[in-house]
Every structure is written in C-alpha cells, then in structure tokens.
Amino acid sequence: MSTTTNTGALDVVDAGATSLLRFATAGSVDDGKSTLVGRLLHDSKSVLADQLEAVERASLGRGQETPDLALLTDGLRAEREQGITIDVAYRYFATPRRRFILADTPGHVQYTRNMVTGASTAELAVVLVDARNGVVEQTRRHAAVAALLRVPHVVLAVNKMDLVDYAEPVFAAIAEEFTTYAASLGVPEITAIPISALAGDNVVSPSANMDWYGGPTVLEHLETVPVVADPSEDPGRFPVQYVIRPQTAEHPDYRGYAGQIASGVLRVGDAVTVLPSGRTSTIEAIDALGQAVDVAWAPQSVTVRLADDIDVSRGDLIAPTATAPGVSQDIEATICHVADRPLKVGDRVLLKHTTRTVKAIVKDIPSRLTLDDLSQHPAPGELVANDIGRIVVRTAEPLALDAYADSRRTGSFLLIDPADGTTLTAGMAGNAFAEAAAEAAPADAADDEGWDF
Amino acid sequence: MTTVTAVTGNTEDANNPYALSHLDSLESEAVHIFREVAGEFERPVILFSGGKDSIVMLHLALKAFAPAAVPFSLLHVDTGHNFPEVLDYRDRTVERHGLRLHVASVQDFIDRGELRERPDGTRNPLQTVPLLDAIDKNRFDAVFGGGRRDEEKARAKERVFSLRDEFGGWDPRRQRPELWQLYNGKHSPGEHVRVFPLSNWTELDVWQYIAREKIELPAIYYAHEREVFARSGMWLSPGEWGGPKDDESLETRQVRYRTVGDMSCTGAVDSDADTIEAVIAEIAVSRLTERGATRADDKMSEAAMEDRKREGYF
C-alpha cells in the first residue's frame, strides 16, 4: 500500500503501519504541565477551532486577556472554580507517525493515586521539572511511582529553560541527579530533554536557543520510542473471560474460551495447562475475532478452543504447560492504597486478579514506604489513602499470579471492599522495585524480612 | 503542516511481526470490555440510537461473541424527533441480527404529563428521565454507551466503567480509580454501571474502523441534497418538532451529518463527501469538533455535558 500523503482514504484506512503510544504526564503544580500538554495538543493540530473559541470565551468571561490553555484540560466545574486538576483526564492526538493516548495526571501530593492510575497503563511517563528548582521531593516521588508501576520509558523534561538563560550546566546537573536517582530505582530507560513549554523550545520544534543540545524534541521522542516489546520472550498467559457456547444448529458443539492474551504468544498445537485446576490439553484452534489463525499474541482478544472437553470457566488461566506459573493462596505484594478509608490487618476484602475475583484477608502490613527518601516505616498497622506499602494477603482460592516485575498484566490485582464495591488498593505482586534498586539501596535495619523496596 | 491523517508508519514498529495497528489495539481493548461485562453482570444492555458510535459498538459486540449471539439486548431512547432514515436503519439492524430492542419514548412521557416540552423545542435534555425509567424497570445493571473521551471535556474525565448512583447520577469526585485493565463492576442494588468501550477512540478512529470493517451506516452520514434552514449557525432539518419558524426560510443544500441525534438540535454540515473515503478525508482536515459543529445542546453552557451527566445523561 502506498504511503504518500493525502492520496485518499485507502491509505488512511490502511492503519497497519500506525502504532499507538499510551503515555502519562506528571509534574508539580507550577511546573508548566498544562502548558506542555497544551502545546503538544496545539502544535499537533489537536485543538480545534471551536474548542479554542470556547476557551477564549470562558477566559474573557472571567476577565482574563489571553486565553487560559489550562481550561482545555480542566474540564470539571470544581477544577475550573479552584484552578486545579482533581482527576486524570485522557487526551488524544496524532501525528503522521503515531497516535497518542495521554493520561494527564494531577500533580498534587494528595493525588498520588491518580498518578498511579495514569501510570498503570502507560508505556512512557513524562516527568516535568522546573529548571530553576531542579529535582525536588515531588520529582523523586514521580520517579518512584514510575519505577514502582514499571513504566518502561521515562522522559525528564527540564522546563522553563528560558528562565535560566538556556544554560547547559543547569540542565546537565539536573539530568545527572535525576538519572542517578531513577536508575537506582530500576527505571530502565531515561531520556532528559531541556525545554521551554511556553516558548516552544524542544517540544515540537528543535530549539535555536540551545544548540548545545543534540537530542530529540519531546514529540520526536514520543514518535520514535519503541512501543512493541517482543511478546515471544514472555510466557504465554491467557485469562479466560467468558465461555462461548452458541448451541445452535450451525455450531452444535462449539465451546470457545474468550479472552485477551495477557502476555506471550499462543500457537495452535501448544500443550497447555489450565490453572488453578492443573488439567492439561492442547490448543486445537484460535479464533481471532472471526478469523481462524495459527498464532496470536498479547494484547490480542481471541477465542481459544481446546482438544479435550475439560472443565474451564471464567477466572481460569490457560498457559503453555512448559511455562505455566505456580499457584498460591499467600500473596506478598506492594500496594498503593487508593481509597479514603484505611486498609488494616485483618480486613476481609475481595481480590480481583485478571478475570478472577476471590475472597481474601489482609494478614500483615509489614511496612510503609516513604516515597520521598525511599525509607521504610515498619509495621504501620494500617495504610491510608496514597500510602505505598507491603502487604501479605491470604486468598480463599489459589491464584496463578506472576511477579509484577515479570508481567504488569498478570502480576497486578485490585483489593475491593465487599460491602460496597469500592476499589481499595492497587496491588503489585512480588518485589516493588527492580533488582538494581535492591542492590543500590539495601534495606534498613528494621527490615529483617528482606522487603526489597 | 502536520495533519492528523496517519499515513506513514513508524518503521521500527512496522517491521516488528508482533506490532498491532492502532485500530487492532482499540478493537482488542473494546472486545475485552464487552466480555468483562458479559462475565460480571446479570442484565447488561447496549444503548443503540442508530448513530455511528452505537453502530460500531454493536459491530464489536457481534465480533466479541461470535459465533454465538450477542448476549445483550438493545435500548433506544426515542426523542420522538428522530430522523426517519435512522429509525429505519435501527429496525433493519435489530431484525437482521435477531436482537431484542427496548424503546424508551420521550413522547410517551410527554403525553402522560410526566415530562414537559421545553420552550426551545429541543428534546435531547428530556431523554434522561425515560432512560433512567427504562434502566429501573428492566433492572439493567450495566448500560453500554458509545461515548468517547475525545468528544467533550467532561467525558475526557470519565472512566470506562462509570458507577452511577440510584438516581443515575455521575459524581466526578467519587469516581473509582481505574487501574490497568482491571475494571471494577461491583455495585449495590439500585446502582448501575455505565460502560464505554469506545472511550479511547477518536472520531477519526471510528470512521477508519467503519471503512475497514465495511460497516453500513444510515445514509444521512453521507452527502445528499436536503431542505434545511439556518438556526444558531447550524443547518437544521424541518419537521413536526417545530421548525422552521415564520422568519426562517428553507433552502436546498448539499449536506451530511457528523452526529445523529434529536432533529431539533442536530445540525447538518455543508459537504460533498458522498463516500466513506471522502468523509474520512474531510474529517481529517476539519477545524471543528463534531459536537462543536453540529450539536446545539452542548453550547448551552460551559459545563452543559457535565451537568447533564450529573443528572443521569450519558
């Protein structure tokens, strides 16, 4: 298919060459996050005339002379009244090279849970720093959350370079400090970019004011960062969502297991194990939304048929026998508590892991993490909103759980209040930060159980 | 100039045999959402208006459960001011797929005196009462809507699974954090969950998907000659709903619709895009959002959508 510009819809429809990047932004209140987001949206022509007019009208209406671009992103009455962002918003924009879903997360300390929300599905996080202030407590917090959630790529955007005379040493010192800190947490890839969101330096166009900088602009980096990992390196994981049984004259015996491949690759002929029961079979067929295929991979939604008529239902996990995970009723995890009511030892909760929801009891809360300096507070007794801590949970039924370090999809879970369904915590099984962090920052004396934050 | 048409690929991704196109990613995600609802809820229903978003939703549901039937019924909130072409399309679709259709009628509520006609004649805001009544009477616990976050700034804040209280209301401050792909559908009796499988789609994505999947749409989405009159900067169709007034005059123009809703507040745009290829090319360079161009109800105030959603609207 031709890929010349604007030759008509067939090219546009031939979307095989376009990819999607999900990313999140994080920044403190006055770091200029709204300006950066506004410029990305504006310069990629994603702000349309009627939206700009609405912002201009609203700005004039409250006596401002120039349009307040923050009104583009702050959509709720309370946000506009208070001039703050209270919740994650999702934005969409595109360039000829890639499409983007931006989770625009609030910078306030009390909304750490919202950055966790935005980062949980992000492949890249942009952390904003004011060049005049350098790396501050909030910057370390954002780096730690990105590391904790295992966001594969982190961009440090050193903003307001225009206010420090575009001086290279200022940028270099901040980049050095941040990179050292983030690497110690196990962040695999860090790209530092000096920008001025207000003046437009290095956001979409290269800056004429910083010819000492030879790297990509923010947008160029977003467009080229690799987003497709090689799923063939990961073990196959297929949580069963729904059993499809038409029982019609045309399909009297069809029995398919519908789900979205959580990781790895599935092939017709694979020997598989169904967990937690441990029964084994072979993949007889894979239907990729109406089309029979020999191979399918994460994150495709497919329907799998097995050679043997064994008992499989929603909540089960199908995995290649050779790489099937173990099952356990005792889970150690790092969590971010996201609800206003605290989580206490002894709480009876529901645990949702992939497509399976089971009863569980919080057996222990060994420690709470202080994100600012990564120190641990042993035996805090409870975790409150925005806390990050270690917990031990006992489940009523065995779960096939991977370490979050190995799979964001099969290593994550929710704790839910059984009384009213409130989402209590975001859970990540296994060690919180990558091995590099454990080695670089050995646990303190109070931690005799080897919790590796 | 940077355009929003995505015609060239990222070489690195394109060479990866495991790369998914953005449409495949969005389709896979939406199918996952449909199946989660089928697995977790007792009485889900798809809101179906005959508009392009609900048509795409139904198409995705058909694919998600094939070769079995879609395990949901459809609900249409009929304002009484619908385009006849759209009602015809709705009925043919229901027939073709052997679906069950519930109709909640604004006109019935007006006839019974339970709703009062607004002075401006628009019935879009009146839909909320029949919608909530139908949800209550049928005990629907999950209601699929075709809302997209790119449509409107209040929608940009809404979750994929959006818990509604017993009055159908949305409280943006009380939303559950939505983490990974772990959608929490728990709700108490009387509450229900609105589900938006197209949350992450844009208008262009929807049109590209319609083109790729060769999905039939009501003909009014494509350019045609129509008698229209001007009101509030929009081209409206005449009808029993109360237009045109004495000082408004009809003229014949070549137009098409970007959205389909109540005739009293859904405007047509001047267009000669009579094929899907031409429509996509037109949207790709448009400087107006679809709601900004053609929906009067969103222009009522700065927070019109948020306010209606708080009342129980989609």
PDB file of C-alpha atoms in Angstrom, chain B residues 156-255:
ATOM      1  CA  ALA B 156     -12.454  13.136  28.999  1.00  0.00           C
ATOM      2  CA  LYS B 157     -12.658  12.605  32.751  1.00  0.00           C
ATOM      3  CA  GLU B 158     -14.983   9.638  32.742  1.00  0.00           C
ATOM      4  CA  ARG B 159     -13.934   6.098  33.473  1.00  0.00           C
ATOM      5  CA  VAL B 160     -14.556   3.127  31.174  1.00  0.00           C
ATOM      6  CA  PHE B 161     -16.687   1.624  33.963  1.00  0.00           C
ATOM      7  CA  SER B 162     -18.625   4.547  35.397  1.00  0.00           C
ATOM      8  CA  LEU B 163     -20.599   3.836  38.549  1.00  0.00           C
ATOM      9  CA  ARG B 164     -23.969   5.588  38.735  1.00  0.00           C
ATOM     10  CA  ASP B 165     -25.940   6.004  41.940  1.00  0.00           C
ATOM     11  CA  GLU B 166     -29.565   5.012  42.415  1.00  0.00           C
ATOM     12  CA  PHE B 167     -30.586   8.285  40.769  1.00  0.00           C
ATOM     13  CA  GLY B 168     -28.408   7.551  37.756  1.00  0.00           C
ATOM     14  CA  GLY B 169     -26.122  10.425  38.672  1.00  0.00           C
ATOM     15  CA  TRP B 170     -22.418  10.779  37.994  1.00  0.00           C
ATOM     16  CA  ASP B 171     -20.190  12.287  40.673  1.00  0.00           C
ATOM     17  CA  PRO B 172     -16.794  13.083  39.182  1.00  0.00           C
ATOM     18  CA  ARG B 173     -15.249  13.391  42.646  1.00  0.00           C
ATOM     19  CA  ARG B 174     -16.379   9.934  43.687  1.00  0.00           C
ATOM     20  CA  GLN B 175     -15.075   8.011  40.689  1.00  0.00           C
ATOM     21  CA  ARG B 176     -13.176   4.827  41.336  1.00  0.00           C
ATOM     22  CA  PRO B 177      -9.568   4.885  40.225  1.00  0.00           C
ATOM     23  CA  GLU B 178      -9.329   2.662  37.142  1.00  0.00           C
ATOM     24  CA  LEU B 179      -6.104   0.675  37.172  1.00  0.00           C
ATOM     25  CA  TRP B 180      -4.524  -1.464  34.482  1.00  0.00           C
ATOM     26  CA  GLN B 181      -7.265  -3.347  32.632  1.00  0.00           C
ATOM     27  CA  LEU B 182      -8.866  -4.420  35.922  1.00  0.00           C
ATOM     28  CA  TYR B 183     -12.361  -2.971  35.599  1.00  0.00           C
ATOM     29  CA  ASN B 184     -14.332  -2.995  38.846  1.00  0.00           C
ATOM     30  CA  GLY B 185     -18.004  -3.671  38.139  1.00  0.00           C
ATOM     31  CA  LYS B 186     -19.159  -4.097  41.738  1.00  0.00           C
ATOM     32  CA  HIS B 187     -22.280  -2.134  42.576  1.00  0.00           C
ATOM     33  CA  SER B 188     -25.018  -2.110  45.172  1.00  0.00           C
ATOM     34  CA  PRO B 189     -28.673  -2.860  44.416  1.00  0.00           C
ATOM     35  CA  GLY B 190     -30.234   0.130  42.657  1.00  0.00           C
ATOM     36  CA  GLU B 191     -26.892   1.338  41.341  1.00  0.00           C
ATOM     37  CA  HIS B 192     -25.737   0.551  37.842  1.00  0.00           C
ATOM     38  CA  VAL B 193     -22.594   0.911  35.790  1.00  0.00           C
ATOM     39  CA  ARG B 194     -22.297   2.822  32.516  1.00  0.00           C
ATOM     40  CA  VAL B 195     -19.726   1.184  30.300  1.00  0.00           C
ATOM     41  CA  PHE B 196     -17.888   2.982  27.494  1.00  0.00           C
ATOM     42  CA  PRO B 197     -15.988   0.547  25.262  1.00  0.00           C
ATOM     43  CA  LEU B 198     -15.107   3.337  22.805  1.00  0.00           C
ATOM     44  CA  SER B 199     -13.587   5.599  25.485  1.00  0.00           C
ATOM     45  CA  ASN B 200     -10.179   5.644  23.819  1.00  0.00           C
ATOM     46  CA  TRP B 201     -11.428   6.045  20.234  1.00  0.00           C
ATOM     47  CA  THR B 202     -11.462   9.326  18.354  1.00  0.00           C
ATOM     48  CA  GLU B 203     -13.957  10.368  15.689  1.00  0.00           C
ATOM     49  CA  LEU B 204     -11.360   9.522  13.043  1.00  0.00           C
ATOM     50  CA  ASP B 205     -10.727   6.077  14.565  1.00  0.00           C
ATOM     51  CA  VAL B 206     -14.448   5.350  14.404  1.00  0.00           C
ATOM     52  CA  TRP B 207     -14.613   6.310  10.726  1.00  0.00           C
ATOM     53  CA  GLN B 208     -11.467   4.377   9.838  1.00  0.00           C
ATOM     54  CA  TYR B 209     -12.876   1.329  11.590  1.00  0.00           C
ATOM     55  CA  ILE B 210     -16.202   1.677   9.771  1.00  0.00           C
ATOM     56  CA  ALA B 211     -14.254   1.793   6.500  1.00  0.00           C
ATOM     57  CA  ARG B 212     -12.020  -1.160   7.377  1.00  0.00           C
ATOM     58  CA  GLU B 213     -14.889  -3.343   8.541  1.00  0.00           C
ATOM     59  CA  LYS B 214     -17.206  -2.146   5.737  1.00  0.00           C
ATOM     60  CA  ILE B 215     -19.996  -1.324   8.187  1.00  0.00           C
ATOM     61  CA  GLU B 216     -23.215   0.044   6.739  1.00  0.00           C
ATOM     62  CA  LEU B 217     -24.444   3.373   8.139  1.00  0.00           C
ATOM     63  CA  PRO B 218     -27.671   5.343   7.783  1.00  0.00           C
ATOM     64  CA  ALA B 219     -27.424   7.255   4.508  1.00  0.00           C
ATOM     65  CA  ILE B 220     -27.644  10.690   6.143  1.00  0.00           C
ATOM     66  CA  TYR B 221     -23.991  10.380   7.199  1.00  0.00           C
ATOM     67  CA  TYR B 222     -23.058  10.868   3.543  1.00  0.00           C
ATOM     68  CA  ALA B 223     -23.567  13.985   1.423  1.00  0.00           C
ATOM     69  CA  HIS B 224     -27.060  14.356   0.000  1.00  0.00           C
ATOM     70  CA  GLU B 225     -29.414  17.126  -1.052  1.00  0.00           C
ATOM     71  CA  ARG B 226     -31.728  18.159   1.734  1.00  0.00           C
ATOM     72  CA  GLU B 227     -34.082  21.006   2.562  1.00  0.00           C
ATOM     73  CA  VAL B 228     -32.647  22.831   5.532  1.00  0.00           C
ATOM     74  CA  PHE B 229     -32.932  26.151   7.314  1.00  0.00           C
ATOM     75  CA  ALA B 230     -30.442  28.139   9.364  1.00  0.00           C
ATOM     76  CA  ARG B 231     -30.748  28.484  13.151  1.00  0.00           C
ATOM     77  CA  SER B 232     -27.987  29.376  15.633  1.00  0.00           C
ATOM     78  CA  GLY B 233     -25.352  28.899  12.970  1.00  0.00           C
ATOM     79  CA  MET B 234     -26.461  25.376  12.088  1.00  0.00           C
ATOM     80  CA  TRP B 235     -28.414  23.778   9.241  1.00  0.00           C
ATOM     81  CA  LEU B 236     -31.488  22.088  10.713  1.00  0.00           C
ATOM     82  CA  SER B 237     -33.985  19.782   9.061  1.00  0.00           C
ATOM     83  CA  PRO B 238     -37.648  20.805   9.013  1.00  0.00           C
ATOM     84  CA  GLY B 239     -40.083  18.605  10.857  1.00  0.00           C
ATOM     85  CA  GLU B 240     -43.005  18.327  13.216  1.00  0.00           C
ATOM     86  CA  TRP B 241     -40.682  19.222  16.055  1.00  0.00           C
ATOM     87  CA  GLY B 242     -41.190  22.913  15.326  1.00  0.00           C
ATOM     88  CA  GLY B 243     -39.027  24.151  12.539  1.00  0.00           C
ATOM     89  CA  PRO B 244     -38.799  26.309  10.566  1.00  0.00           C
ATOM     90  CA  LYS B 245     -40.444  29.304  12.234  1.00  0.00           C
ATOM     91  CA  ASP B 246     -42.001  32.106  10.196  1.00  0.00           C
ATOM     92  CA  ASP B 247     -38.791  34.097   9.936  1.00  0.00           C
ATOM     93  CA  GLU B 248     -36.724  31.075   8.918  1.00  0.00           C
ATOM     94  CA  SER B 249     -36.655  30.011   5.298  1.00  0.00           C
ATOM     95  CA  LEU B 250     -35.978  26.653   3.725  1.00  0.00           C
ATOM     96  CA  GLU B 251     -33.317  26.113   1.107  1.00  0.00           C
ATOM     97  CA  THR B 252     -31.913  23.045  -0.596  1.00  0.00           C
ATOM     98  CA  ARG B 253     -28.278  22.323   0.151  1.00  0.00           C
ATOM     99  CA  GLN B 254     -25.775  19.510  -0.238  1.00  0.00           C
ATOM    100  CA  VAL B 255     -25.144  18.394   3.359  1.00  0.00           C
TER     101      VAL B 255
END
